[in-house]
Amino acid sequence: NDLFVFQPLSAVTLPSSMSLCEGQSFTPTASITGNGLLTYQWLYNGNPLTNGGNVSGVTSTTLQINNLTSANSGNYQLVVTQGNCISQ
């Protein structure tokens, strides 16, 4: 039998609050270290984001939202999964 032990993930967190103007871009980036396969999912107000329209990079360490509108206001979070370990 094999035993795999994953090292804890290390992440850079986003500022707790940001203010941007309509028309600007929002590009949060996280620097993640850990061993094994890492997967990423950006959340918006607790729900998984999908690529499309002005949003891209939802399953990477860098989220890109161009041409911001008031509809983009809210809480953004990156969930990182390493094997069966999850970090938010």
JSON list of N, CA and C in Angstrom, two decimals:
[
{"chain": "A", "resi": 1, "resn": "ASN", "atom": "N", "xyz": [0.83, -1.18, 0.00]},
{"chain": "A", "resi": 1, "resn": "ASN", "atom": "CA", "xyz": [0.00, 0.00, 0.00]},
{"chain": "A", "resi": 1, "resn": "ASN", "atom": "C", "xyz": [0.88, 1.24, 0.00]},
{"chain": "A", "resi": 2, "resn": "ASP", "atom": "N", "xyz": [0.44, 2.25, -0.75]},
{"chain": "A", "resi": 2, "resn": "ASP", "atom": "CA", "xyz": [1.17, 3.50, -0.82]},
{"chain": "A", "resi": 2, "resn": "ASP", "atom": "C", "xyz": [0.49, 4.54, 0.06]},
{"chain": "A", "resi": 3, "resn": "LEU", "atom": "N", "xyz": [1.30, 5.37, 0.70]},
{"chain": "A", "resi": 3, "resn": "LEU", "atom": "CA", "xyz": [0.80, 6.48, 1.49]},
{"chain": "A", "resi": 3, "resn": "LEU", "atom": "C", "xyz": [1.34, 7.76, 0.88]},
{"chain": "A", "resi": 4, "resn": "PHE", "atom": "N", "xyz": [0.47, 8.70, 0.57]},
{"chain": "A", "resi": 4, "resn": "PHE", "atom": "CA", "xyz": [0.86, 10.00, 0.03]},
{"chain": "A", "resi": 4, "resn": "PHE", "atom": "C", "xyz": [0.50, 11.06, 1.05]},
{"chain": "A", "resi": 5, "resn": "VAL", "atom": "N", "xyz": [1.49, 11.84, 1.47]},
{"chain": "A", "resi": 5, "resn": "VAL", "atom": "CA", "xyz": [1.25, 12.93, 2.41]},
{"chain": "A", "resi": 5, "resn": "VAL", "atom": "C", "xyz": [1.59, 14.22, 1.68]},
{"chain": "A", "resi": 6, "resn": "PHE", "atom": "N", "xyz": [0.62, 15.11, 1.58]},
{"chain": "A", "resi": 6, "resn": "PHE", "atom": "CA", "xyz": [0.82, 16.38, 0.88]},
{"chain": "A", "resi": 6, "resn": "PHE", "atom": "C", "xyz": [1.28, 17.44, 1.86]},
{"chain": "A", "resi": 7, "resn": "GLN", "atom": "N", "xyz": [2.22, 18.26, 1.41]},
{"chain": "A", "resi": 7, "resn": "GLN", "atom": "CA", "xyz": [2.65, 19.40, 2.21]},
{"chain": "A", "resi": 7, "resn": "GLN", "atom": "C", "xyz": [1.53, 20.43, 2.22]},
{"chain": "A", "resi": 8, "resn": "PRO", "atom": "N", "xyz": [1.42, 21.19, 3.31]},
{"chain": "A", "resi": 8, "resn": "PRO", "atom": "CA", "xyz": [0.41, 22.25, 3.33]},
{"chain": "A", "resi": 8, "resn": "PRO", "atom": "C", "xyz": [0.64, 23.24, 2.20]},
{"chain": "A", "resi": 9, "resn": "LEU", "atom": "N", "xyz": [-0.45, 23.78, 1.68]},
{"chain": "A", "resi": 9, "resn": "LEU", "atom": "CA", "xyz": [-0.36, 24.79, 0.63]},
{"chain": "A", "resi": 9, "resn": "LEU", "atom": "C", "xyz": [0.03, 26.12, 1.25]},
{"chain": "A", "resi": 10, "resn": "SER", "atom": "N", "xyz": [0.76, 26.91, 0.49]},
{"chain": "A", "resi": 10, "resn": "SER", "atom": "CA", "xyz": [1.08, 28.27, 0.90]},
{"chain": "A", "resi": 10, "resn": "SER", "atom": "C", "xyz": [0.51, 29.19, -0.15]},
{"chain": "A", "resi": 11, "resn": "ALA", "atom": "N", "xyz": [-0.24, 30.20, 0.27]},
{"chain": "A", "resi": 11, "resn": "ALA", "atom": "CA", "xyz": [-0.92, 31.07, -0.69]},
{"chain": "A", "resi": 11, "resn": "ALA", "atom": "C", "xyz": [-0.77, 32.53, -0.31]},
{"chain": "A", "resi": 12, "resn": "VAL", "atom": "N", "xyz": [-0.80, 33.38, -1.33]},
{"chain": "A", "resi": 12, "resn": "VAL", "atom": "CA", "xyz": [-0.86, 34.82, -1.12]},
{"chain": "A", "resi": 12, "resn": "VAL", "atom": "C", "xyz": [-2.33, 35.21, -1.21]},
{"chain": "A", "resi": 13, "resn": "THR", "atom": "N", "xyz": [-2.84, 35.89, -0.18]},
{"chain": "A", "resi": 13, "resn": "THR", "atom": "CA", "xyz": [-4.25, 36.24, -0.17]},
{"chain": "A", "resi": 13, "resn": "THR", "atom": "C", "xyz": [-4.50, 37.61, -0.77]},
{"chain": "A", "resi": 14, "resn": "LEU", "atom": "N", "xyz": [-5.71, 37.82, -1.21]},
{"chain": "A", "resi": 14, "resn": "LEU", "atom": "CA", "xyz": [-6.12, 39.11, -1.77]},
{"chain": "A", "resi": 14, "resn": "LEU", "atom": "C", "xyz": [-6.34, 40.12, -0.65]},
{"chain": "A", "resi": 15, "resn": "PRO", "atom": "N", "xyz": [-6.21, 41.40, -0.97]},
{"chain": "A", "resi": 15, "resn": "PRO", "atom": "CA", "xyz": [-6.56, 42.41, 0.03]},
{"chain": "A", "resi": 15, "resn": "PRO", "atom": "C", "xyz": [-8.02, 42.23, 0.45]},
{"chain": "A", "resi": 16, "resn": "SER", "atom": "N", "xyz": [-8.33, 42.61, 1.69]},
{"chain": "A", "resi": 16, "resn": "SER", "atom": "CA", "xyz": [-9.69, 42.41, 2.18]},
{"chain": "A", "resi": 16, "resn": "SER", "atom": "C", "xyz": [-10.69, 43.33, 1.48]},
{"chain": "A", "resi": 17, "resn": "SER", "atom": "N", "xyz": [-10.22, 44.46, 0.94]},
{"chain": "A", "resi": 17, "resn": "SER", "atom": "CA", "xyz": [-11.12, 45.39, 0.27]},
{"chain": "A", "resi": 17, "resn": "SER", "atom": "C", "xyz": [-10.36, 46.16, -0.80]},
{"chain": "A", "resi": 18, "resn": "MET", "atom": "N", "xyz": [-11.00, 46.35, -1.94]},
{"chain": "A", "resi": 18, "resn": "MET", "atom": "CA", "xyz": [-10.42, 47.12, -3.04]},
{"chain": "A", "resi": 18, "resn": "MET", "atom": "C", "xyz": [-11.51, 47.98, -3.65]},
{"chain": "A", "resi": 19, "resn": "SER", "atom": "N", "xyz": [-11.12, 49.12, -4.18]},
{"chain": "A", "resi": 19, "resn": "SER", "atom": "CA", "xyz": [-12.06, 49.98, -4.91]},
{"chain": "A", "resi": 19, "resn": "SER", "atom": "C", "xyz": [-11.49, 50.26, -6.28]},
{"chain": "A", "resi": 20, "resn": "LEU", "atom": "N", "xyz": [-12.26, 49.96, -7.31]},
{"chain": "A", "resi": 20, "resn": "LEU", "atom": "CA", "xyz": [-11.86, 50.21, -8.69]},
{"chain": "A", "resi": 20, "resn": "LEU", "atom": "C", "xyz": [-12.98, 50.96, -9.41]},
{"chain": "A", "resi": 21, "resn": "CYS", "atom": "N", "xyz": [-12.64, 51.59, -10.51]},
{"chain": "A", "resi": 21, "resn": "CYS", "atom": "CA", "xyz": [-13.63, 52.36, -11.28]},
{"chain": "A", "resi": 21, "resn": "CYS", "atom": "C", "xyz": [-14.20, 51.52, -12.42]},
{"chain": "A", "resi": 22, "resn": "GLU", "atom": "N", "xyz": [-15.42, 51.84, -12.83]},
{"chain": "A", "resi": 22, "resn": "GLU", "atom": "CA", "xyz": [-16.01, 51.16, -13.98]},
{"chain": "A", "resi": 22, "resn": "GLU", "atom": "C", "xyz": [-15.10, 51.34, -15.18]},
{"chain": "A", "resi": 23, "resn": "GLY", "atom": "N", "xyz": [-14.99, 50.29, -15.99]},
{"chain": "A", "resi": 23, "resn": "GLY", "atom": "CA", "xyz": [-14.14, 50.32, -17.17]},
{"chain": "A", "resi": 23, "resn": "GLY", "atom": "C", "xyz": [-12.73, 49.83, -16.92]},
{"chain": "A", "resi": 24, "resn": "GLN", "atom": "N", "xyz": [-12.30, 49.79, -15.66]},
{"chain": "A", "resi": 24, "resn": "GLN", "atom": "CA", "xyz": [-10.96, 49.29, -15.34]},
{"chain": "A", "resi": 24, "resn": "GLN", "atom": "C", "xyz": [-10.95, 47.77, -15.38]},
{"chain": "A", "resi": 25, "resn": "SER", "atom": "N", "xyz": [-9.75, 47.20, -15.22]},
{"chain": "A", "resi": 25, "resn": "SER", "atom": "CA", "xyz": [-9.59, 45.75, -15.15]},
{"chain": "A", "resi": 25, "resn": "SER", "atom": "C", "xyz": [-9.24, 45.34, -13.73]},
{"chain": "A", "resi": 26, "resn": "PHE", "atom": "N", "xyz": [-9.65, 44.14, -13.37]},
{"chain": "A", "resi": 26, "resn": "PHE", "atom": "CA", "xyz": [-9.36, 43.54, -12.07]},
{"chain": "A", "resi": 26, "resn": "PHE", "atom": "C", "xyz": [-8.62, 42.25, -12.36]},
{"chain": "A", "resi": 27, "resn": "THR", "atom": "N", "xyz": [-7.37, 42.14, -11.87]},
{"chain": "A", "resi": 27, "resn": "THR", "atom": "CA", "xyz": [-6.54, 40.98, -12.17]},
{"chain": "A", "resi": 27, "resn": "THR", "atom": "C", "xyz": [-5.87, 40.46, -10.90]},
{"chain": "A", "resi": 28, "resn": "PRO", "atom": "N", "xyz": [-6.62, 39.82, -10.02]},
{"chain": "A", "resi": 28, "resn": "PRO", "atom": "CA", "xyz": [-5.99, 39.24, -8.83]},
{"chain": "A", "resi": 28, "resn": "PRO", "atom": "C", "xyz": [-5.16, 38.03, -9.21]},
{"chain": "A", "resi": 29, "resn": "THR", "atom": "N", "xyz": [-4.00, 37.89, -8.57]},
{"chain": "A", "resi": 29, "resn": "THR", "atom": "CA", "xyz": [-3.10, 36.77, -8.83]},
{"chain": "A", "resi": 29, "resn": "THR", "atom": "C", "xyz": [-2.67, 36.18, -7.50]},
{"chain": "A", "resi": 30, "resn": "ALA", "atom": "N", "xyz": [-2.66, 34.86, -7.42]},
{"chain": "A", "resi": 30, "resn": "ALA", "atom": "CA", "xyz": [-2.21, 34.17, -6.22]},
{"chain": "A", "resi": 30, "resn": "ALA", "atom": "C", "xyz": [-0.96, 33.38, -6.54]},
{"chain": "A", "resi": 31, "resn": "SER", "atom": "N", "xyz": [-0.01, 33.40, -5.63]},
{"chain": "A", "resi": 31, "resn": "SER", "atom": "CA", "xyz": [1.20, 32.60, -5.76]},
{"chain": "A", "resi": 31, "resn": "SER", "atom": "C", "xyz": [1.04, 31.40, -4.83]},
{"chain": "A", "resi": 32, "resn": "ILE", "atom": "N", "xyz": [0.91, 30.23, -5.42]},
{"chain": "A", "resi": 32, "resn": "ILE", "atom": "CA", "xyz": [0.63, 29.03, -4.65]},
{"chain": "A", "resi": 32, "resn": "ILE", "atom": "C", "xyz": [1.81, 28.07, -4.74]},
{"chain": "A", "resi": 33, "resn": "THR", "atom": "N", "xyz": [2.23, 27.53, -3.61]},
{"chain": "A", "resi": 33, "resn": "THR", "atom": "CA", "xyz": [3.26, 26.50, -3.62]},
{"chain": "A", "resi": 33, "resn": "THR", "atom": "C", "xyz": [2.71, 25.26, -2.93]},
{"chain": "A", "resi": 34, "resn": "GLY", "atom": "N", "xyz": [3.07, 24.12, -3.44]},
{"chain": "A", "resi": 34, "resn": "GLY", "atom": "CA", "xyz": [2.64, 22.85, -2.87]},
{"chain": "A", "resi": 34, "resn": "GLY", "atom": "C", "xyz": [3.08, 21.74, -3.80]},
{"chain": "A", "resi": 35, "resn": "ASN", "atom": "N", "xyz": [3.12, 20.53, -3.29]},
{"chain": "A", "resi": 35, "resn": "ASN", "atom": "CA", "xyz": [3.52, 19.42, -4.16]},
{"chain": "A", "resi": 35, "resn": "ASN", "atom": "C", "xyz": [2.29, 18.70, -4.67]},
{"chain": "A", "resi": 36, "resn": "GLY", "atom": "N", "xyz": [2.45, 17.95, -5.74]},
{"chain": "A", "resi": 36, "resn": "GLY", "atom": "CA", "xyz": [1.33, 17.23, -6.32]},
{"chain": "A", "resi": 36, "resn": "GLY", "atom": "C", "xyz": [0.53, 18.10, -7.27]},
{"chain": "A", "resi": 37, "resn": "LEU", "atom": "N", "xyz": [-0.54, 17.55, -7.76]},
{"chain": "A", "resi": 37, "resn": "LEU", "atom": "CA", "xyz": [-1.41, 18.23, -8.70]},
{"chain": "A", "resi": 37, "resn": "LEU", "atom": "C", "xyz": [-2.26, 19.27, -7.98]},
{"chain": "A", "resi": 38, "resn": "LEU", "atom": "N", "xyz": [-2.16, 20.53, -8.42]},
{"chain": "A", "resi": 38, "resn": "LEU", "atom": "CA", "xyz": [-2.96, 21.61, -7.86]},
{"chain": "A", "resi": 38, "resn": "LEU", "atom": "C", "xyz": [-4.03, 22.00, -8.86]},
{"chain": "A", "resi": 39, "resn": "THR", "atom": "N", "xyz": [-5.25, 22.18, -8.39]},
{"chain": "A", "resi": 39, "resn": "THR", "atom": "CA", "xyz": [-6.33, 22.68, -9.24]},
{"chain": "A", "resi": 39, "resn": "THR", "atom": "C", "xyz": [-6.89, 23.95, -8.60]},
{"chain": "A", "resi": 40, "resn": "TYR", "atom": "N", "xyz": [-7.42, 24.83, -9.43]},
{"chain": "A", "resi": 40, "resn": "TYR", "atom": "CA", "xyz": [-7.86, 26.15, -8.98]},
{"chain": "A", "resi": 40, "resn": "TYR", "atom": "C", "xyz": [-9.28, 26.42, -9.45]},
{"chain": "A", "resi": 41, "resn": "GLN", "atom": "N", "xyz": [-10.03, 27.15, -8.63]},
{"chain": "A", "resi": 41, "resn": "GLN", "atom": "CA", "xyz": [-11.36, 27.61, -9.01]},
{"chain": "A", "resi": 41, "resn": "GLN", "atom": "C", "xyz": [-11.64, 28.93, -8.30]},
{"chain": "A", "resi": 42, "resn": "TRP", "atom": "N", "xyz": [-11.87, 29.98, -9.08]},
{"chain": "A", "resi": 42, "resn": "TRP", "atom": "CA", "xyz": [-12.25, 31.27, -8.51]},
{"chain": "A", "resi": 42, "resn": "TRP", "atom": "C", "xyz": [-13.73, 31.28, -8.22]},
{"chain": "A", "resi": 43, "resn": "LEU", "atom": "N", "xyz": [-14.10, 31.85, -7.07]},
{"chain": "A", "resi": 43, "resn": "LEU", "atom": "CA", "xyz": [-15.49, 31.99, -6.68]},
{"chain": "A", "resi": 43, "resn": "LEU", "atom": "C", "xyz": [-15.86, 33.47, -6.65]},
{"chain": "A", "resi": 44, "resn": "TYR", "atom": "N", "xyz": [-17.11, 33.76, -6.97]},
{"chain": "A", "resi": 44, "resn": "TYR", "atom": "CA", "xyz": [-17.67, 35.11, -6.88]},
{"chain": "A", "resi": 44, "resn": "TYR", "atom": "C", "xyz": [-18.89, 35.02, -5.98]},
{"chain": "A", "resi": 45, "resn": "ASN", "atom": "N", "xyz": [-18.83, 35.69, -4.84]},
{"chain": "A", "resi": 45, "resn": "ASN", "atom": "CA", "xyz": [-19.89, 35.62, -3.83]},
{"chain": "A", "resi": 45, "resn": "ASN", "atom": "C", "xyz": [-20.23, 34.17, -3.48]},
{"chain": "A", "resi": 46, "resn": "GLY", "atom": "N", "xyz": [-19.19, 33.33, -3.39]},
{"chain": "A", "resi": 46, "resn": "GLY", "atom": "CA", "xyz": [-19.35, 31.94, -2.97]},
{"chain": "A", "resi": 46, "resn": "GLY", "atom": "C", "xyz": [-19.71, 30.97, -4.06]},
{"chain": "A", "resi": 47, "resn": "ASN", "atom": "N", "xyz": [-19.89, 31.44, -5.30]},
{"chain": "A", "resi": 47, "resn": "ASN", "atom": "CA", "xyz": [-20.27, 30.57, -6.42]},
{"chain": "A", "resi": 47, "resn": "ASN", "atom": "C", "xyz": [-19.14, 30.49, -7.44]},
{"chain": "A", "resi": 48, "resn": "PRO", "atom": "N", "xyz": [-18.93, 29.29, -8.03]},
{"chain": "A", "resi": 48, "resn": "PRO", "atom": "CA", "xyz": [-17.87, 29.16, -9.03]},
{"chain": "A", "resi": 48, "resn": "PRO", "atom": "C", "xyz": [-18.09, 30.10, -10.22]},
{"chain": "A", "resi": 49, "resn": "LEU", "atom": "N", "xyz": [-17.02, 30.80, -10.60]},
{"chain": "A", "resi": 49, "resn": "LEU", "atom": "CA", "xyz": [-17.06, 31.64, -11.80]},
{"chain": "A", "resi": 49, "resn": "LEU", "atom": "C", "xyz": [-16.87, 30.78, -13.05]},
{"chain": "A", "resi": 50, "resn": "THR", "atom": "N", "xyz": [-17.37, 31.24, -14.17]},
{"chain": "A", "resi": 50, "resn": "THR", "atom": "CA", "xyz": [-17.14, 30.59, -15.45]},
{"chain": "A", "resi": 50, "resn": "THR", "atom": "C", "xyz": [-16.51, 31.60, -16.41]},
{"chain": "A", "resi": 51, "resn": "ASN", "atom": "N", "xyz": [-15.69, 31.11, -17.32]},
{"chain": "A", "resi": 51, "resn": "ASN", "atom": "CA", "xyz": [-15.10, 31.96, -18.33]},
{"chain": "A", "resi": 51, "resn": "ASN", "atom": "C", "xyz": [-16.17, 32.41, -19.32]},
{"chain": "A", "resi": 52, "resn": "GLY", "atom": "N", "xyz": [-16.09, 33.65, -19.73]},
{"chain": "A", "resi": 52, "resn": "GLY", "atom": "CA", "xyz": [-17.03, 34.16, -20.73]},
{"chain": "A", "resi": 52, "resn": "GLY", "atom": "C", "xyz": [-17.26, 35.63, -20.52]},
{"chain": "A", "resi": 53, "resn": "GLY", "atom": "N", "xyz": [-17.66, 36.31, -21.58]},
{"chain": "A", "resi": 53, "resn": "GLY", "atom": "CA", "xyz": [-17.88, 37.75, -21.50]},
{"chain": "A", "resi": 53, "resn": "GLY", "atom": "C", "xyz": [-16.58, 38.45, -21.15]},
{"chain": "A", "resi": 54, "resn": "ASN", "atom": "N", "xyz": [-16.56, 39.19, -20.06]},
{"chain": "A", "resi": 54, "resn": "ASN", "atom": "CA", "xyz": [-15.37, 39.92, -19.67]},
{"chain": "A", "resi": 54, "resn": "ASN", "atom": "C", "xyz": [-14.54, 39.18, -18.62]},
{"chain": "A", "resi": 55, "resn": "VAL", "atom": "N", "xyz": [-14.83, 37.90, -18.38]},
{"chain": "A", "resi": 55, "resn": "VAL", "atom": "CA", "xyz": [-14.16, 37.10, -17.34]},
{"chain": "A", "resi": 55, "resn": "VAL", "atom": "C", "xyz": [-13.36, 35.96, -17.97]},
{"chain": "A", "resi": 56, "resn": "SER", "atom": "N", "xyz": [-12.09, 35.81, -17.53]},
{"chain": "A", "resi": 56, "resn": "SER", "atom": "CA", "xyz": [-11.27, 34.68, -17.99]},
{"chain": "A", "resi": 56, "resn": "SER", "atom": "C", "xyz": [-10.33, 34.27, -16.86]},
{"chain": "A", "resi": 57, "resn": "GLY", "atom": "N", "xyz": [-9.77, 33.07, -16.99]},
{"chain": "A", "resi": 57, "resn": "GLY", "atom": "CA", "xyz": [-8.80, 32.57, -16.02]},
{"chain": "A", "resi": 57, "resn": "GLY", "atom": "C", "xyz": [-9.40, 31.97, -14.77]},
{"chain": "A", "resi": 58, "resn": "VAL", "atom": "N", "xyz": [-10.65, 31.53, -14.83]},
{"chain": "A", "resi": 58, "resn": "VAL", "atom": "CA", "xyz": [-11.34, 31.08, -13.62]},
{"chain": "A", "resi": 58, "resn": "VAL", "atom": "C", "xyz": [-10.79, 29.80, -13.01]},
{"chain": "A", "resi": 59, "resn": "THR", "atom": "N", "xyz": [-9.98, 29.05, -13.76]},
{"chain": "A", "resi": 59, "resn": "THR", "atom": "CA", "xyz": [-9.35, 27.84, -13.21]},
{"chain": "A", "resi": 59, "resn": "THR", "atom": "C", "xyz": [-7.83, 27.95, -13.23]},
{"chain": "A", "resi": 60, "resn": "SER", "atom": "N", "xyz": [-7.34, 29.18, -13.01]},
{"chain": "A", "resi": 60, "resn": "SER", "atom": "CA", "xyz": [-5.90, 29.42, -12.96]},
{"chain": "A", "resi": 60, "resn": "SER", "atom": "C", "xyz": [-5.58, 30.28, -11.75]},
{"chain": "A", "resi": 61, "resn": "THR", "atom": "N", "xyz": [-4.32, 30.58, -11.54]},
{"chain": "A", "resi": 61, "resn": "THR", "atom": "CA", "xyz": [-3.93, 31.43, -10.41]},
{"chain": "A", "resi": 61, "resn": "THR", "atom": "C", "xyz": [-4.19, 32.90, -10.68]},
{"chain": "A", "resi": 62, "resn": "THR", "atom": "N", "xyz": [-4.49, 33.27, -11.92]},
{"chain": "A", "resi": 62, "resn": "THR", "atom": "CA", "xyz": [-4.76, 34.66, -12.27]},
{"chain": "A", "resi": 62, "resn": "THR", "atom": "C", "xyz": [-6.15, 34.80, -12.88]},
{"chain": "A", "resi": 63, "resn": "LEU", "atom": "N", "xyz": [-6.99, 35.56, -12.21]},
{"chain": "A", "resi": 63, "resn": "LEU", "atom": "CA", "xyz": [-8.32, 35.87, -12.72]},
{"chain": "A", "resi": 63, "resn": "LEU", "atom": "C", "xyz": [-8.23, 37.19, -13.47]},
{"chain": "A", "resi": 64, "resn": "GLN", "atom": "N", "xyz": [-8.92, 37.29, -14.59]},
{"chain": "A", "resi": 64, "resn": "GLN", "atom": "CA", "xyz": [-8.93, 38.53, -15.38]},
{"chain": "A", "resi": 64, "resn": "GLN", "atom": "C", "xyz": [-10.37, 38.95, -15.62]},
{"chain": "A", "resi": 65, "resn": "ILE", "atom": "N", "xyz": [-10.72, 40.15, -15.14]},
{"chain": "A", "resi": 65, "resn": "ILE", "atom": "CA", "xyz": [-12.04, 40.72, -15.42]},
{"chain": "A", "resi": 65, "resn": "ILE", "atom": "C", "xyz": [-11.80, 42.08, -16.04]},
{"chain": "A", "resi": 66, "resn": "ASN", "atom": "N", "xyz": [-12.16, 42.22, -17.30]},
{"chain": "A", "resi": 66, "resn": "ASN", "atom": "CA", "xyz": [-11.96, 43.46, -18.03]},
{"chain": "A", "resi": 66, "resn": "ASN", "atom": "C", "xyz": [-13.24, 44.28, -18.04]},
{"chain": "A", "resi": 67, "resn": "ASN", "atom": "N", "xyz": [-13.08, 45.58, -18.25]},
{"chain": "A", "resi": 67, "resn": "ASN", "atom": "CA", "xyz": [-14.22, 46.49, -18.42]},
{"chain": "A", "resi": 67, "resn": "ASN", "atom": "C", "xyz": [-15.24, 46.32, -17.28]},
{"chain": "A", "resi": 68, "resn": "LEU", "atom": "N", "xyz": [-14.77, 46.54, -16.04]},
{"chain": "A", "resi": 68, "resn": "LEU", "atom": "CA", "xyz": [-15.60, 46.36, -14.86]},
{"chain": "A", "resi": 68, "resn": "LEU", "atom": "C", "xyz": [-16.88, 47.20, -14.91]},
{"chain": "A", "resi": 69, "resn": "THR", "atom": "N", "xyz": [-17.95, 46.62, -14.35]},
{"chain": "A", "resi": 69, "resn": "THR", "atom": "CA", "xyz": [-19.20, 47.34, -14.14]},
{"chain": "A", "resi": 69, "resn": "THR", "atom": "C", "xyz": [-19.59, 47.12, -12.68]},
{"chain": "A", "resi": 70, "resn": "SER", "atom": "N", "xyz": [-20.62, 47.81, -12.23]},
{"chain": "A", "resi": 70, "resn": "SER", "atom": "CA", "xyz": [-21.07, 47.63, -10.85]},
{"chain": "A", "resi": 70, "resn": "SER", "atom": "C", "xyz": [-21.52, 46.20, -10.58]},
{"chain": "A", "resi": 71, "resn": "ALA", "atom": "N", "xyz": [-21.91, 45.47, -11.62]},
{"chain": "A", "resi": 71, "resn": "ALA", "atom": "CA", "xyz": [-22.31, 44.06, -11.46]},
{"chain": "A", "resi": 71, "resn": "ALA", "atom": "C", "xyz": [-21.15, 43.18, -11.02]},
{"chain": "A", "resi": 72, "resn": "ASN", "atom": "N", "xyz": [-19.91, 43.66, -11.19]},
{"chain": "A", "resi": 72, "resn": "ASN", "atom": "CA", "xyz": [-18.74, 42.88, -10.78]},
{"chain": "A", "resi": 72, "resn": "ASN", "atom": "C", "xyz": [-18.37, 43.10, -9.32]},
{"chain": "A", "resi": 73, "resn": "SER", "atom": "N", "xyz": [-19.06, 44.00, -8.62]},
{"chain": "A", "resi": 73, "resn": "SER", "atom": "CA", "xyz": [-18.79, 44.23, -7.20]},
{"chain": "A", "resi": 73, "resn": "SER", "atom": "C", "xyz": [-19.16, 42.99, -6.41]},
{"chain": "A", "resi": 74, "resn": "GLY", "atom": "N", "xyz": [-18.33, 42.63, -5.44]},
{"chain": "A", "resi": 74, "resn": "GLY", "atom": "CA", "xyz": [-18.63, 41.48, -4.61]},
{"chain": "A", "resi": 74, "resn": "GLY", "atom": "C", "xyz": [-17.39, 40.86, -4.03]},
{"chain": "A", "resi": 75, "resn": "ASN", "atom": "N", "xyz": [-17.52, 39.64, -3.55]},
{"chain": "A", "resi": 75, "resn": "ASN", "atom": "CA", "xyz": [-16.44, 38.92, -2.88]},
{"chain": "A", "resi": 75, "resn": "ASN", "atom": "C", "xyz": [-15.84, 37.89, -3.84]},
{"chain": "A", "resi": 76, "resn": "TYR", "atom": "N", "xyz": [-14.51, 37.94, -4.00]},
{"chain": "A", "resi": 76, "resn": "TYR", "atom": "CA", "xyz": [-13.79, 36.99, -4.85]},
{"chain": "A", "resi": 76, "resn": "TYR", "atom": "C", "xyz": [-12.87, 36.15, -3.99]},
{"chain": "A", "resi": 77, "resn": "GLN", "atom": "N", "xyz": [-12.83, 34.86, -4.31]},
{"chain": "A", "resi": 77, "resn": "GLN", "atom": "CA", "xyz": [-12.04, 33.93, -3.51]},
{"chain": "A", "resi": 77, "resn": "GLN", "atom": "C", "xyz": [-11.48, 32.86, -4.44]},
{"chain": "A", "resi": 78, "resn": "LEU", "atom": "N", "xyz": [-10.25, 32.44, -4.18]},
{"chain": "A", "resi": 78, "resn": "LEU", "atom": "CA", "xyz": [-9.64, 31.35, -4.95]},
{"chain": "A", "resi": 78, "resn": "LEU", "atom": "C", "xyz": [-9.60, 30.10, -4.08]},
{"chain": "A", "resi": 79, "resn": "VAL", "atom": "N", "xyz": [-10.18, 29.01, -4.58]},
{"chain": "A", "resi": 79, "resn": "VAL", "atom": "CA", "xyz": [-10.12, 27.72, -3.90]},
{"chain": "A", "resi": 79, "resn": "VAL", "atom": "C", "xyz": [-9.06, 26.89, -4.62]},
{"chain": "A", "resi": 80, "resn": "VAL", "atom": "N", "xyz": [-8.10, 26.38, -3.84]},
{"chain": "A", "resi": 80, "resn": "VAL", "atom": "CA", "xyz": [-7.03, 25.55, -4.39]},
{"chain": "A", "resi": 80, "resn": "VAL", "atom": "C", "xyz": [-7.16, 24.15, -3.81]},
{"chain": "A", "resi": 81, "resn": "THR", "atom": "N", "xyz": [-7.18, 23.17, -4.69]},
{"chain": "A", "resi": 81, "resn": "THR", "atom": "CA", "xyz": [-7.27, 21.78, -4.26]},
{"chain": "A", "resi": 81, "resn": "THR", "atom": "C", "xyz": [-5.97, 21.08, -4.61]},
{"chain": "A", "resi": 82, "resn": "GLN", "atom": "N", "xyz": [-5.44, 20.37, -3.63]},
{"chain": "A", "resi": 82, "resn": "GLN", "atom": "CA", "xyz": [-4.20, 19.60, -3.80]},
{"chain": "A", "resi": 82, "resn": "GLN", "atom": "C", "xyz": [-4.51, 18.18, -3.41]},
{"chain": "A", "resi": 83, "resn": "GLY", "atom": "N", "xyz": [-4.69, 17.32, -4.40]},
{"chain": "A", "resi": 83, "resn": "GLY", "atom": "CA", "xyz": [-5.16, 15.98, -4.08]},
{"chain": "A", "resi": 83, "resn": "GLY", "atom": "C", "xyz": [-6.53, 16.10, -3.43]},
{"chain": "A", "resi": 84, "resn": "ASN", "atom": "N", "xyz": [-6.66, 15.64, -2.20]},
{"chain": "A", "resi": 84, "resn": "ASN", "atom": "CA", "xyz": [-7.92, 15.77, -1.46]},
{"chain": "A", "resi": 84, "resn": "ASN", "atom": "C", "xyz": [-7.88, 16.91, -0.45]},
{"chain": "A", "resi": 85, "resn": "CYS", "atom": "N", "xyz": [-6.81, 17.72, -0.45]},
{"chain": "A", "resi": 85, "resn": "CYS", "atom": "CA", "xyz": [-6.67, 18.83, 0.50]},
{"chain": "A", "resi": 85, "resn": "CYS", "atom": "C", "xyz": [-7.18, 20.11, -0.15]},
{"chain": "A", "resi": 86, "resn": "ILE", "atom": "N", "xyz": [-7.96, 20.90, 0.57]},
{"chain": "A", "resi": 86, "resn": "ILE", "atom": "CA", "xyz": [-8.53, 22.12, 0.03]},
{"chain": "A", "resi": 86, "resn": "ILE", "atom": "C", "xyz": [-8.09, 23.31, 0.86]},
{"chain": "A", "resi": 87, "resn": "SER", "atom": "N", "xyz": [-7.69, 24.40, 0.18]},
{"chain": "A", "resi": 87, "resn": "SER", "atom": "CA", "xyz": [-7.33, 25.64, 0.86]},
{"chain": "A", "resi": 87, "resn": "SER", "atom": "C", "xyz": [-8.14, 26.77, 0.25]},
{"chain": "A", "resi": 88, "resn": "GLN", "atom": "N", "xyz": [-8.70, 27.65, 1.10]},
{"chain": "A", "resi": 88, "resn": "GLN", "atom": "CA", "xyz": [-9.50, 28.77, 0.60]},
{"chain": "A", "resi": 88, "resn": "GLN", "atom": "C", "xyz": [-8.95, 30.06, 1.14]}
]
